[in-house]
Short mmCIF file of C-alpha atoms in Angstrom, two decimals:
data_model
loop_
_atom_site.label_atom_id
_atom_site.label_comp_id
_atom_site.label_asym_id
_atom_site.label_seq_id
_atom_site.Cartn_x
_atom_site.Cartn_y
_atom_site.Cartn_z
CA MET W 1121 0.00 0.00 0.00
CA ALA W 1122 1.09 3.56 -0.62
CA PHE W 1123 0.97 5.97 2.27
CA PHE W 1124 -0.29 9.54 1.89
CA LYS W 1125 0.06 10.93 5.39
CA SER W 1126 -0.35 14.37 6.81
CA ASN W 1127 2.46 13.22 9.06
CA THR W 1128 5.46 11.25 7.77
CA LYS W 1129 9.08 11.72 8.69
CA GLN W 1130 10.28 10.77 5.21
CA THR W 1131 8.91 13.98 3.67
CA THR W 1132 9.91 17.53 4.59
CA LEU W 1133 8.45 20.72 3.16
CA THR W 1134 10.93 23.39 4.30
CA ASP W 1135 14.29 23.70 6.04
CA ASP W 1136 12.58 25.09 9.15
CA PRO W 1137 12.37 22.23 11.70
CA VAL W 1138 9.72 24.02 13.76
CA PHE W 1139 7.59 24.57 10.68
CA ASN W 1140 8.00 20.95 9.58
CA ALA W 1141 6.97 19.78 13.06
CA LEU W 1142 3.77 21.77 12.71
CA ILE W 1143 2.33 20.87 9.30
CA SER W 1144 4.53 18.18 7.87
CA TYR W 1145 4.72 14.64 8.19
CA THR W 1146 5.26 12.52 11.36
CA ASP W 1147 2.95 9.87 12.66
CA THR W 1148 4.19 9.83 16.22
CA GLY W 1149 4.33 12.43 18.93
CA GLY W 1150 1.89 14.84 20.45
CA GLU W 1151 -0.38 17.55 19.12
CA TYR W 1152 0.63 19.27 15.91
CA VAL W 1153 -0.17 22.80 17.07
CA SER W 1154 3.21 24.42 17.59
CA PRO W 1155 3.35 27.03 20.38
CA VAL W 1156 5.86 28.95 18.26
CA VAL W 1157 3.41 29.39 15.39
CA LEU W 1158 0.46 30.26 17.61
CA LYS W 1159 2.53 32.96 19.33
CA ASN W 1160 2.37 34.84 16.03
CA SER W 1161 -0.58 37.14 16.67
CA ASP W 1162 -1.51 37.47 12.97
CA ILE W 1163 -1.61 33.71 12.39
CA PHE W 1164 -3.48 33.14 15.65
CA SER W 1165 -6.01 35.84 14.74
CA ALA W 1166 -6.54 34.47 11.22
CA ILE W 1167 -7.17 30.94 12.50
CA ASN W 1168 -9.37 32.16 15.35
CA ILE W 1169 -11.52 34.34 13.06
CA ILE W 1170 -12.15 31.60 10.49
CA ALA W 1171 -12.63 28.76 13.00
CA SER W 1172 -14.99 30.89 15.12
CA ASP W 1173 -17.12 31.80 12.11
CA VAL W 1174 -17.32 28.18 10.97
CA ALA W 1175 -18.26 27.11 14.51
CA SER W 1176 -20.79 29.89 15.04
CA ASN W 1177 -22.84 29.25 11.91
CA GLU W 1178 -25.13 26.24 11.89
CA VAL W 1179 -24.61 23.63 9.20
CA TYR W 1180 -27.79 21.73 8.48
CA CYS W 1181 -29.38 19.04 6.34
CA ASP W 1182 -32.90 17.61 5.94
CA THR W 1183 -32.27 14.98 8.62
CA GLU W 1184 -32.88 16.53 12.05
CA ILE W 1185 -30.89 14.00 14.07
CA LEU W 1186 -27.79 14.53 11.91
CA THR W 1187 -28.12 18.31 12.15
CA LYS W 1188 -28.29 18.11 15.94
CA MET W 1189 -25.36 15.72 16.05
CA VAL W 1190 -22.99 18.06 14.21
CA ASN W 1191 -24.15 21.39 15.66
CA PHE W 1192 -25.13 20.67 19.25
CA LYS W 1193 -23.96 17.34 20.66
CA PRO W 1194 -21.53 15.34 18.55
CA CYS W 1195 -20.60 13.24 21.60
CA SER W 1196 -20.97 13.13 25.37
CA TYR W 1197 -17.87 15.20 26.17
CA MET W 1198 -17.86 17.95 23.52
CA ASP W 1199 -20.44 20.48 22.34
CA GLY W 1200 -21.00 21.29 18.69
CA TRP W 1201 -19.35 24.72 18.70
CA HIS W 1202 -16.01 23.49 20.05
CA PHE W 1203 -16.21 20.39 17.85
CA LYS W 1204 -16.47 22.47 14.67
CA TYR W 1205 -13.90 24.97 15.96
CA ALA W 1206 -11.32 22.23 16.69
CA LEU W 1207 -11.85 20.65 13.27
CA CYS W 1208 -11.46 23.95 11.43
CA ALA W 1209 -8.42 25.05 13.47
CA ASN W 1210 -6.66 21.74 12.78
CA MET W 1211 -7.56 21.93 9.10
CA LEU W 1212 -5.96 25.38 8.88
CA LEU W 1213 -2.89 24.52 10.94
CA ASN W 1214 -2.19 21.08 9.50
CA GLY W 1215 -4.17 20.99 6.27
CA ASN W 1216 -6.26 18.06 7.58
CA ALA W 1217 -8.77 17.40 10.36
CA PHE W 1218 -10.38 14.12 11.40
CA ALA W 1219 -13.42 12.81 13.27
CA LEU W 1220 -14.66 9.26 13.76
CA ILE W 1221 -18.23 8.40 12.78
CA GLU W 1222 -19.41 6.18 15.63
CA ASN W 1223 -22.60 4.31 16.47
CA ASN W 1224 -25.67 5.99 17.96
CA HIS W 1225 -25.05 9.19 16.00
CA ASN W 1226 -21.83 10.13 17.76
CA LEU W 1227 -18.76 11.87 16.34
CA ARG W 1228 -15.33 11.72 17.96
CA PHE W 1229 -12.70 14.38 17.26
CA VAL W 1230 -9.29 12.81 16.52
CA PRO W 1231 -5.96 14.68 16.83
CA ASN W 1232 -3.82 14.60 13.70
CA SER W 1233 -1.08 12.73 15.55
CA GLN W 1234 -3.40 9.73 15.91
CA MET W 1235 -4.51 9.40 12.30
CA ALA W 1236 -2.71 8.47 9.07
CA VAL W 1237 -4.22 8.34 5.57
CA LEU W 1238 -3.64 5.21 3.48
CA GLN W 1239 -4.27 4.63 -0.22
CA ASP W 1240 -4.11 1.31 -2.04
CA ASP W 1241 -1.75 1.34 -5.05
CA VAL W 1242 -4.06 -0.78 -7.18
CA THR W 1243 -7.62 0.18 -6.27
CA ASN W 1244 -6.87 3.74 -5.04
CA GLU W 1245 -9.20 2.96 -2.14
CA ILE W 1246 -8.72 5.21 0.88
CA SER W 1247 -8.50 3.93 4.44
CA TYR W 1248 -7.24 5.35 7.73
CA GLN W 1249 -4.80 4.07 10.34
CA TYR W 1250 -6.04 5.13 13.76
CA THR W 1251 -3.69 4.93 16.75
CA PRO W 1252 -5.45 6.22 19.89
CA GLU W 1253 -3.32 7.30 22.81
CA ASN W 1254 -2.38 4.22 24.87
CA GLY W 1255 -4.50 2.13 22.51
CA ARG W 1256 -4.11 -0.45 19.75
CA LYS W 1257 -3.51 0.61 16.16
CA ARG W 1258 -6.38 -0.26 13.84
CA GLU W 1259 -7.36 0.36 10.24
CA LEU W 1260 -10.66 2.11 9.47
CA LYS W 1261 -12.72 2.29 6.30
CA ALA W 1262 -13.14 5.67 4.64
CA LYS W 1263 -16.87 5.69 5.40
CA ASP W 1264 -16.10 5.66 9.14
CA VAL W 1265 -13.95 8.82 9.13
CA LEU W 1266 -14.77 12.44 8.42
CA HIS W 1267 -11.68 13.93 6.79
CA PHE W 1268 -11.72 17.69 6.21
CA LYS W 1269 -9.03 19.00 3.88
CA TYR W 1270 -8.00 22.53 2.98
CA SER W 1271 -5.90 22.90 -0.17
CA THR W 1272 -4.91 19.61 -1.79
CA ILE W 1273 -2.83 18.58 -4.78
CA ASN W 1274 -3.67 14.87 -4.74
CA GLY W 1275 -7.26 14.86 -3.50
CA VAL W 1276 -6.22 12.61 -0.60
CA THR W 1277 -4.47 14.86 1.92
CA GLY W 1278 -4.56 18.59 2.53
CA ILE W 1279 -1.89 21.29 2.74
CA SER W 1280 -1.98 24.08 5.33
CA PRO W 1281 -1.92 27.77 4.30
CA LEU W 1282 1.15 28.01 6.56
CA TYR W 1283 3.13 26.19 3.88
CA SER W 1284 3.09 29.35 1.76
CA LEU W 1285 4.16 31.62 4.64
CA ALA W 1286 7.62 30.29 5.50
CA ASN W 1287 9.47 33.38 4.20
CA GLU W 1288 6.94 35.85 5.61
CA ARG W 1289 7.16 34.23 9.05
CA GLU W 1290 10.95 34.52 8.97
CA ILE W 1291 10.84 38.20 8.01
CA GLN W 1292 8.26 38.97 10.68
CA GLY W 1293 10.29 37.06 13.25
CA LEU W 1294 13.46 39.05 12.48
CA ALA W 1295 11.55 42.33 12.70
CA ASN W 1296 10.08 41.34 16.07
CA LYS W 1297 13.53 40.35 17.37
CA LEU W 1298 14.84 43.80 16.40
CA LEU W 1299 12.08 45.49 18.40
CA ILE W 1300 12.50 43.16 21.37
CA GLY W 1301 16.26 43.78 21.39
CA PHE W 1302 15.68 47.52 21.37
CA PHE W 1303 13.30 47.45 24.31
CA ASN W 1304 15.46 44.97 26.23
CA ASN W 1305 18.27 47.50 26.08
CA GLY W 1306 15.98 50.07 27.65
CA VAL W 1307 15.89 53.77 26.94
CA ILE W 1308 19.61 54.10 27.64
CA GLY W 1309 20.51 51.85 24.71
CA ALA W 1310 23.97 50.46 23.97
CA LYS W 1311 27.06 52.04 25.57
CA VAL W 1312 30.71 52.45 24.61
CA LEU W 1313 33.24 52.85 27.44
CA LYS W 1314 36.52 54.36 26.24
CA VAL W 1315 39.61 53.83 28.41
CA LYS W 1316 42.30 56.39 27.51
CA ASN W 1317 46.07 56.16 27.65
CA THR W 1318 46.15 52.49 28.52
CA ASP W 1319 47.24 49.28 26.89
CA LEU W 1320 44.86 46.67 28.35
CA ASN W 1321 44.44 43.09 27.24
CA GLN W 1322 41.04 41.66 26.36
CA GLU W 1323 40.48 40.15 29.79
CA ALA W 1324 41.02 43.49 31.49
CA LEU W 1325 38.65 45.21 29.04
CA ASP W 1326 36.00 42.56 29.72
CA ASN W 1327 36.32 43.08 33.47
CA ILE W 1328 35.80 46.81 33.09
CA ALA W 1329 32.83 46.31 30.78
CA GLU W 1330 31.23 43.95 33.29
CA ARG W 1331 31.24 46.72 35.91
CA PHE W 1332 28.98 48.80 33.68
CA GLN W 1333 26.75 46.00 32.41
CA ASN W 1334 23.94 47.00 34.77
CA LEU W 1335 23.49 50.17 32.73
CA LYS W 1336 21.66 48.15 30.08
CA SER W 1337 18.85 47.37 32.50
CA GLY W 1338 18.66 50.94 33.72
CA LYS W 1339 19.51 49.99 37.31
CA ALA W 1340 22.49 52.25 37.65
CA GLY W 1341 22.21 55.61 39.32
CA ILE W 1342 25.46 57.57 39.68
CA VAL W 1343 28.49 56.28 37.78
CA ALA W 1344 31.98 57.27 38.93
CA LEU W 1345 34.65 57.61 36.22
CA ASP W 1346 38.27 58.78 36.42
CA ASP W 1347 40.06 61.00 33.93
CA ASN W 1348 41.05 58.01 31.81
CA MET W 1349 37.46 56.90 31.07
CA ASP W 1350 34.80 58.26 28.76
CA LEU W 1351 31.25 56.75 28.62
CA GLN W 1352 29.24 57.41 25.44
CA ASN W 1353 25.88 56.34 24.00
CA LEU W 1354 25.69 54.62 20.62
CA GLU W 1355 23.34 56.48 18.33
CA ILE W 1356 20.17 54.51 17.50
CA ASN W 1357 18.74 54.78 14.02
CA SER W 1358 15.11 55.45 14.93
CA ASP W 1359 14.08 55.39 11.25
CA ILE W 1360 14.65 51.63 11.16
CA LEU W 1361 12.44 51.16 14.21
CA LYS W 1362 9.72 53.30 12.64
CA LEU W 1363 9.88 51.22 9.47
CA VAL W 1364 9.62 47.94 11.39
CA ASN W 1365 6.78 49.22 13.54
CA SER W 1366 4.74 50.59 10.64
CA ASN W 1367 5.32 47.79 8.10
CA ASP W 1368 2.15 45.73 7.62
CA TRP W 1369 3.37 43.77 4.60
CA THR W 1370 3.68 40.44 6.44
CA THR W 1371 0.22 40.90 7.97
CA LYS W 1372 -1.22 41.40 4.49
CA GLN W 1373 0.57 38.28 3.26
CA ILE W 1374 -0.85 36.22 6.13
CA ALA W 1375 -4.33 37.57 5.42
CA LYS W 1376 -3.90 36.68 1.73
CA ALA W 1377 -2.78 33.12 2.49
CA PHE W 1378 -5.85 32.51 4.66
CA GLY W 1379 -8.18 34.32 2.26
CA LEU W 1380 -9.05 37.09 4.71
CA PRO W 1381 -9.68 40.75 3.92
CA PRO W 1382 -6.67 42.62 5.42
CA GLU W 1383 -8.94 44.69 7.69
CA LYS W 1384 -9.86 41.48 9.52
CA LEU W 1385 -6.28 41.52 10.84
CA GLY W 1386 -6.32 45.20 11.69
CA VAL W 1387 -4.91 46.61 8.42
CA GLU W 1388 -6.84 49.68 7.37
CA ASN W 1389 -8.57 49.45 4.00
CA GLU W 1390 -9.63 52.79 2.54
CA HIS W 1391 -11.52 51.23 -0.38
CA SER W 1392 -14.06 49.06 1.48
CA ASN W 1393 -16.80 49.75 4.01
CA GLN W 1394 -17.79 47.27 6.71
CA GLN W 1395 -20.79 45.82 4.86
CA MET W 1396 -18.85 45.32 1.63
CA SER W 1397 -15.97 43.80 3.56
CA ASN W 1398 -18.27 41.28 5.26
CA LEU W 1399 -19.84 40.35 1.92
CA GLN W 1400 -16.41 39.93 0.33
CA TYR W 1401 -15.29 37.82 3.28
CA LEU W 1402 -18.36 35.58 3.06
CA GLN W 1403 -18.41 35.10 -0.71
CA GLY W 1404 -14.69 35.15 -1.46
CA SER W 1405 -13.23 33.51 1.62
CA LEU W 1406 -15.49 31.88 4.17
CA GLN W 1407 -17.66 30.12 1.59
CA LYS W 1408 -14.63 28.07 0.55
CA TYR W 1409 -14.13 26.88 4.12
CA PHE W 1410 -17.83 26.11 4.39
CA ASP W 1411 -17.55 24.02 1.22
CA CYS W 1412 -14.69 22.01 2.75
CA PHE W 1413 -17.11 20.96 5.49
CA THR W 1414 -20.33 20.53 3.53
CA SER W 1415 -18.76 18.45 0.77
CA GLU W 1416 -17.31 15.95 3.25
CA LEU W 1417 -20.47 15.83 5.38
CA THR W 1418 -22.60 15.20 2.29
CA PHE W 1419 -20.18 12.56 0.99
CA LYS W 1420 -19.89 10.61 4.27
CA LEU W 1421 -23.20 11.24 6.07
CA GLY W 1422 -25.53 11.64 3.11
CA SER W 1423 -28.19 14.34 2.67
CA ASN W 1424 -27.42 17.78 1.30
CA TRP W 1425 -25.58 19.92 3.84
CA LYS W 1426 -25.56 23.74 3.84
CA PHE W 1427 -24.40 26.49 6.18
CA ASP W 1428 -26.83 29.09 7.49
CA THR W 1429 -25.00 32.36 6.78
CA SER W 1430 -27.71 34.73 8.00
CA LYS W 1431 -25.63 35.73 11.06
CA LEU W 1432 -22.78 36.92 8.87
CA LEU W 1433 -25.10 39.14 6.84
CA SER W 1434 -26.99 40.47 9.86
CA LEU W 1435 -27.86 44.13 9.64
CA ASP W 1436 -29.19 46.68 12.12
CA PRO W 1437 -32.60 45.75 13.67
CA THR W 1438 -34.59 48.21 11.55
CA THR W 1439 -33.11 46.95 8.28
CA GLN W 1440 -33.58 43.34 9.37
CA GLN W 1441 -37.24 43.96 10.15
CA ASN W 1442 -37.83 45.76 6.85
CA ASN W 1443 -36.18 42.90 4.94
CA ALA W 1444 -38.33 40.36 6.76
CA ILE W 1445 -41.50 42.32 5.99
CA GLU W 1446 -40.50 42.72 2.35
CA GLY W 1447 -39.81 39.01 2.06
CA TYR W 1448 -43.22 38.19 3.52
CA THR W 1449 -45.24 40.73 1.55
CA ASN W 1450 -43.57 39.69 -1.70
CA GLY W 1451 -44.42 36.05 -1.09
CA VAL W 1452 -40.80 34.92 -0.67
CA LEU W 1453 -41.06 34.05 3.06
CA THR W 1454 -43.84 32.58 5.16
CA LEU W 1455 -44.96 34.56 8.20
CA ASN W 1456 -43.01 32.30 10.55
CA GLU W 1457 -39.90 32.50 8.36
CA ALA W 1458 -40.15 36.29 8.37
CA ARG W 1459 -40.62 36.32 12.16
CA ALA W 1460 -37.61 34.04 12.60
CA LYS W 1461 -35.47 36.53 10.69
CA ILE W 1462 -36.05 39.09 13.45
CA GLY W 1463 -35.85 36.66 16.35
CA MET W 1464 -39.58 36.26 16.99
CA PRO W 1465 -41.33 32.97 17.86
CA GLU W 1466 -43.61 31.11 15.49
CA VAL W 1467 -47.38 31.65 15.48
CA ASP W 1468 -50.24 29.35 14.57
CA ASN W 1469 -51.06 29.17 10.87
CA GLY W 1470 -47.81 31.00 10.10
CA ASP W 1471 -46.34 28.48 7.68
CA SER W 1472 -48.29 29.55 4.60
CA PHE W 1473 -47.35 32.28 2.15
CA ILE W 1474 -49.25 35.56 1.97
CA GLU W 1475 -52.43 35.52 -0.08
CA ARG W 1476 -53.80 39.01 0.64
CA ASN W 1477 -53.22 41.89 -1.73
CA ASP W 1478 -53.20 44.64 0.86
CA ILE W 1479 -49.47 44.93 1.48
CA ASN W 1480 -49.82 48.01 3.67
CA GLU W 1481 -52.23 46.20 5.98
CA THR W 1482 -49.82 43.27 6.29
CA ARG W 1483 -46.90 45.57 7.03
CA SER W 1484 -48.90 47.33 9.73
CA GLN W 1485 -49.92 44.00 11.29
CA ILE W 1486 -46.34 42.72 11.48
CA ASP W 1487 -45.08 46.05 12.85
CA THR W 1488 -47.73 45.99 15.56
CA THR W 1489 -46.93 42.37 16.50
CA SER W 1490 -43.21 43.12 16.67
CA THR W 1491 -43.76 46.18 18.87
CA ASN W 1492 -46.07 44.35 21.30
CA GLU W 1493 -43.75 41.37 21.72
CA SER W 1494 -40.68 43.56 22.21
CA GLU W 1495 -42.50 45.34 25.05
#
């Protein structure tokens, strides 16, 4: 059998060992989420934004028990929100995320370190090698595993967006080290101690320098020097610090790799308002992540799965109410569907479409009902 694993030691993607430990290929060891990568605030924010939006929007099908299983109680120890969040976060970090399909409509989240993807050389059939912690290794059929993939070049395993960010992460890391070094030196900055009219060896110079080392931490108060010593500050090029502090290029690159509008990561965008930005994010970015989930759920669990994106397009209460009324009066929504759009409970006989021609009367009736129930 040929092995296509999101974790195999034989294959490396970059020369960065920390990066390889995160998204490349080893089938032993602990969790794949590297603390080093998650300490990058831009990467953490990108993953948190996408995973939170996937988790916060209900994915549903025409089978109620399956909808409840995925969104509310996939198993006895995890709720639906954290289940979807963990799957999406792992998919973004590692390119793959896994869950077991168990009996009695249960789903079990599986860390990447416990799952390997197998493909038969002859039949191309996919199976999974599951090695639970302190448990026996066993092979599972494809129908028993939900496997969510991000980008893929073979259709079998996924590739993380982090793969494309190796150079950007290095540049951002060097810039951060420059700033940290500056602040570690304190306001005083680096010092040069000149000793005049002497011929000292290196050991003697080091001993003198050690006496003044506490200046770097700003602990020194009065410093006594004789006529043969001169203490000077090294000039700091503040333009470099300004450039490092104001450069948002790496943040834009991280946003691009994850398919986020730059303003989602705090980069100002003069050419887009909030509503247009949300629409762009939903249609150009988040929909692709939704499709990663719905395609696998439909393939493995059956039915036709879709995400409810109404939360992402939510407007101010007045606009929401007007849209609900317009949908009802134009015969697009039933009364109960219109009421649900503005957070109101269902009413009896509210599942039929409007049949009256007096639109103004209908609008007045809905407005009155909304006002009374809000009071």
